[in-house]
Amino acid sequence: MEKVPGEMEIERRERSEELSEAERKAVQATWARLYANCEDVGVAILVRFFVNFPSAKQYFSQFKHMEEPLEMERSPQLRKHACRVMGALNTVVENLHDPEKVSSVLALVGKAHALKHKVEPVYFKILSGVILEVIAEEFANDFPPETQRAWAKLRGLIYSHVTAAYKEVGWVQQVPNATTPPATQPSSGP
């Protein structure tokens, strides 16, 4: 099948590389310390995500009406989802040595979010950026450039696998809600 020139360029940019052994170890060491406070870190990530990208809340009936960060932090539904997100990430990080397992986990996540939840795939890229911000802040004095590059590479790997799952199920971009278009830039708070 012939590809349109623009498609090839997008695919090339989104394609990911496997992590080297040193990169896997760097990611896993950072993650182990982060995952020790799994729920609190997950909640911090999701609250920042929803505060900076409020259009993402449209996919969550249980807390899409919440505006205040403290209200979000206290939400049992948000806390539960934070634990699910952290659990999925934990499975990916623990299995970085097994590309088949990583691919399988991310395919399940991608397909569920495409078919059941109808979440635009760009939100995975945005959320993974928020995760990197939180990691950089948590480990401000112990997040060397090589570890940052390893995490950035993992971010690309995750997004690549998730978007591949979207393509596999024939994802068609949803018509954005007129009041909450997908955001690619954080909202500027008051």
Short mmCIF file of C-alpha atoms in Angstrom, two decimals, residues 1-72:
data_model
loop_
_atom_site.label_atom_id
_atom_site.label_comp_id
_atom_site.label_asym_id
_atom_site.label_seq_id
_atom_site.Cartn_x
_atom_site.Cartn_y
_atom_site.Cartn_z
CA MET A 1 0.00 0.00 0.00
CA GLU A 2 1.39 3.38 -0.96
CA LYS A 3 1.80 5.97 1.77
CA VAL A 4 1.16 9.65 1.45
CA PRO A 5 4.44 11.56 2.00
CA GLY A 6 3.10 13.31 5.09
CA GLU A 7 2.07 10.00 6.69
CA MET A 8 5.58 8.61 6.40
CA GLU A 9 7.03 11.64 8.14
CA ILE A 10 4.53 11.43 11.01
CA GLU A 11 5.13 7.70 11.37
CA ARG A 12 8.89 8.22 11.44
CA ARG A 13 8.58 10.86 14.18
CA GLU A 14 6.30 8.69 16.30
CA ARG A 15 8.29 5.47 15.88
CA SER A 16 10.18 4.49 18.98
CA GLU A 17 13.42 2.78 19.75
CA GLU A 18 13.89 0.07 22.33
CA LEU A 19 15.71 1.15 25.46
CA SER A 20 19.27 0.00 26.03
CA GLU A 21 20.13 -2.01 29.14
CA ALA A 22 21.57 1.10 30.82
CA GLU A 23 18.45 3.11 29.96
CA ARG A 24 16.16 0.36 31.29
CA LYS A 25 18.10 0.30 34.57
CA ALA A 26 17.96 4.09 34.88
CA VAL A 27 14.19 4.16 34.29
CA GLN A 28 13.58 1.23 36.63
CA ALA A 29 15.68 2.75 39.43
CA THR A 30 13.85 6.06 39.20
CA TRP A 31 10.49 4.32 38.94
CA ALA A 32 11.11 2.13 41.99
CA ARG A 33 11.56 5.21 44.15
CA LEU A 34 8.54 6.93 42.59
CA TYR A 35 6.32 3.87 42.83
CA ALA A 36 7.01 3.61 46.57
CA ASN A 37 4.42 6.42 46.89
CA CYS A 38 2.25 5.08 44.09
CA GLU A 39 -1.13 6.53 45.00
CA ASP A 40 0.06 9.99 46.04
CA VAL A 41 2.32 10.35 42.99
CA GLY A 42 -0.45 9.09 40.69
CA VAL A 43 -2.92 11.56 42.16
CA ALA A 44 -0.39 14.41 41.81
CA ILE A 45 0.10 13.48 38.15
CA LEU A 46 -3.61 13.32 37.36
CA VAL A 47 -4.46 16.51 39.25
CA ARG A 48 -1.75 18.42 37.36
CA PHE A 49 -2.95 16.86 34.10
CA PHE A 50 -6.56 17.93 34.70
CA VAL A 51 -5.67 21.39 36.01
CA ASN A 52 -3.34 22.15 33.08
CA PHE A 53 -5.44 20.36 30.45
CA PRO A 54 -9.04 20.64 31.65
CA SER A 55 -10.42 19.36 28.33
CA ALA A 56 -9.13 15.91 29.37
CA LYS A 57 -11.76 15.78 32.13
CA GLN A 58 -14.51 15.39 29.52
CA TYR A 59 -13.76 11.65 29.44
CA PHE A 60 -14.41 11.16 33.16
CA SER A 61 -18.02 11.48 34.20
CA GLN A 62 -17.14 10.95 37.88
CA PHE A 63 -14.91 14.00 38.18
CA LYS A 64 -15.27 16.09 35.04
CA HIS A 65 -17.20 18.72 37.03
CA MET A 66 -14.38 19.20 39.57
CA GLU A 67 -12.40 22.41 39.30
CA GLU A 68 -10.46 22.64 42.53
CA PRO A 69 -7.22 20.62 42.85
CA LEU A 70 -8.00 19.76 46.48
CA GLU A 71 -11.41 18.39 45.51
CA MET A 72 -9.73 16.26 42.82
#
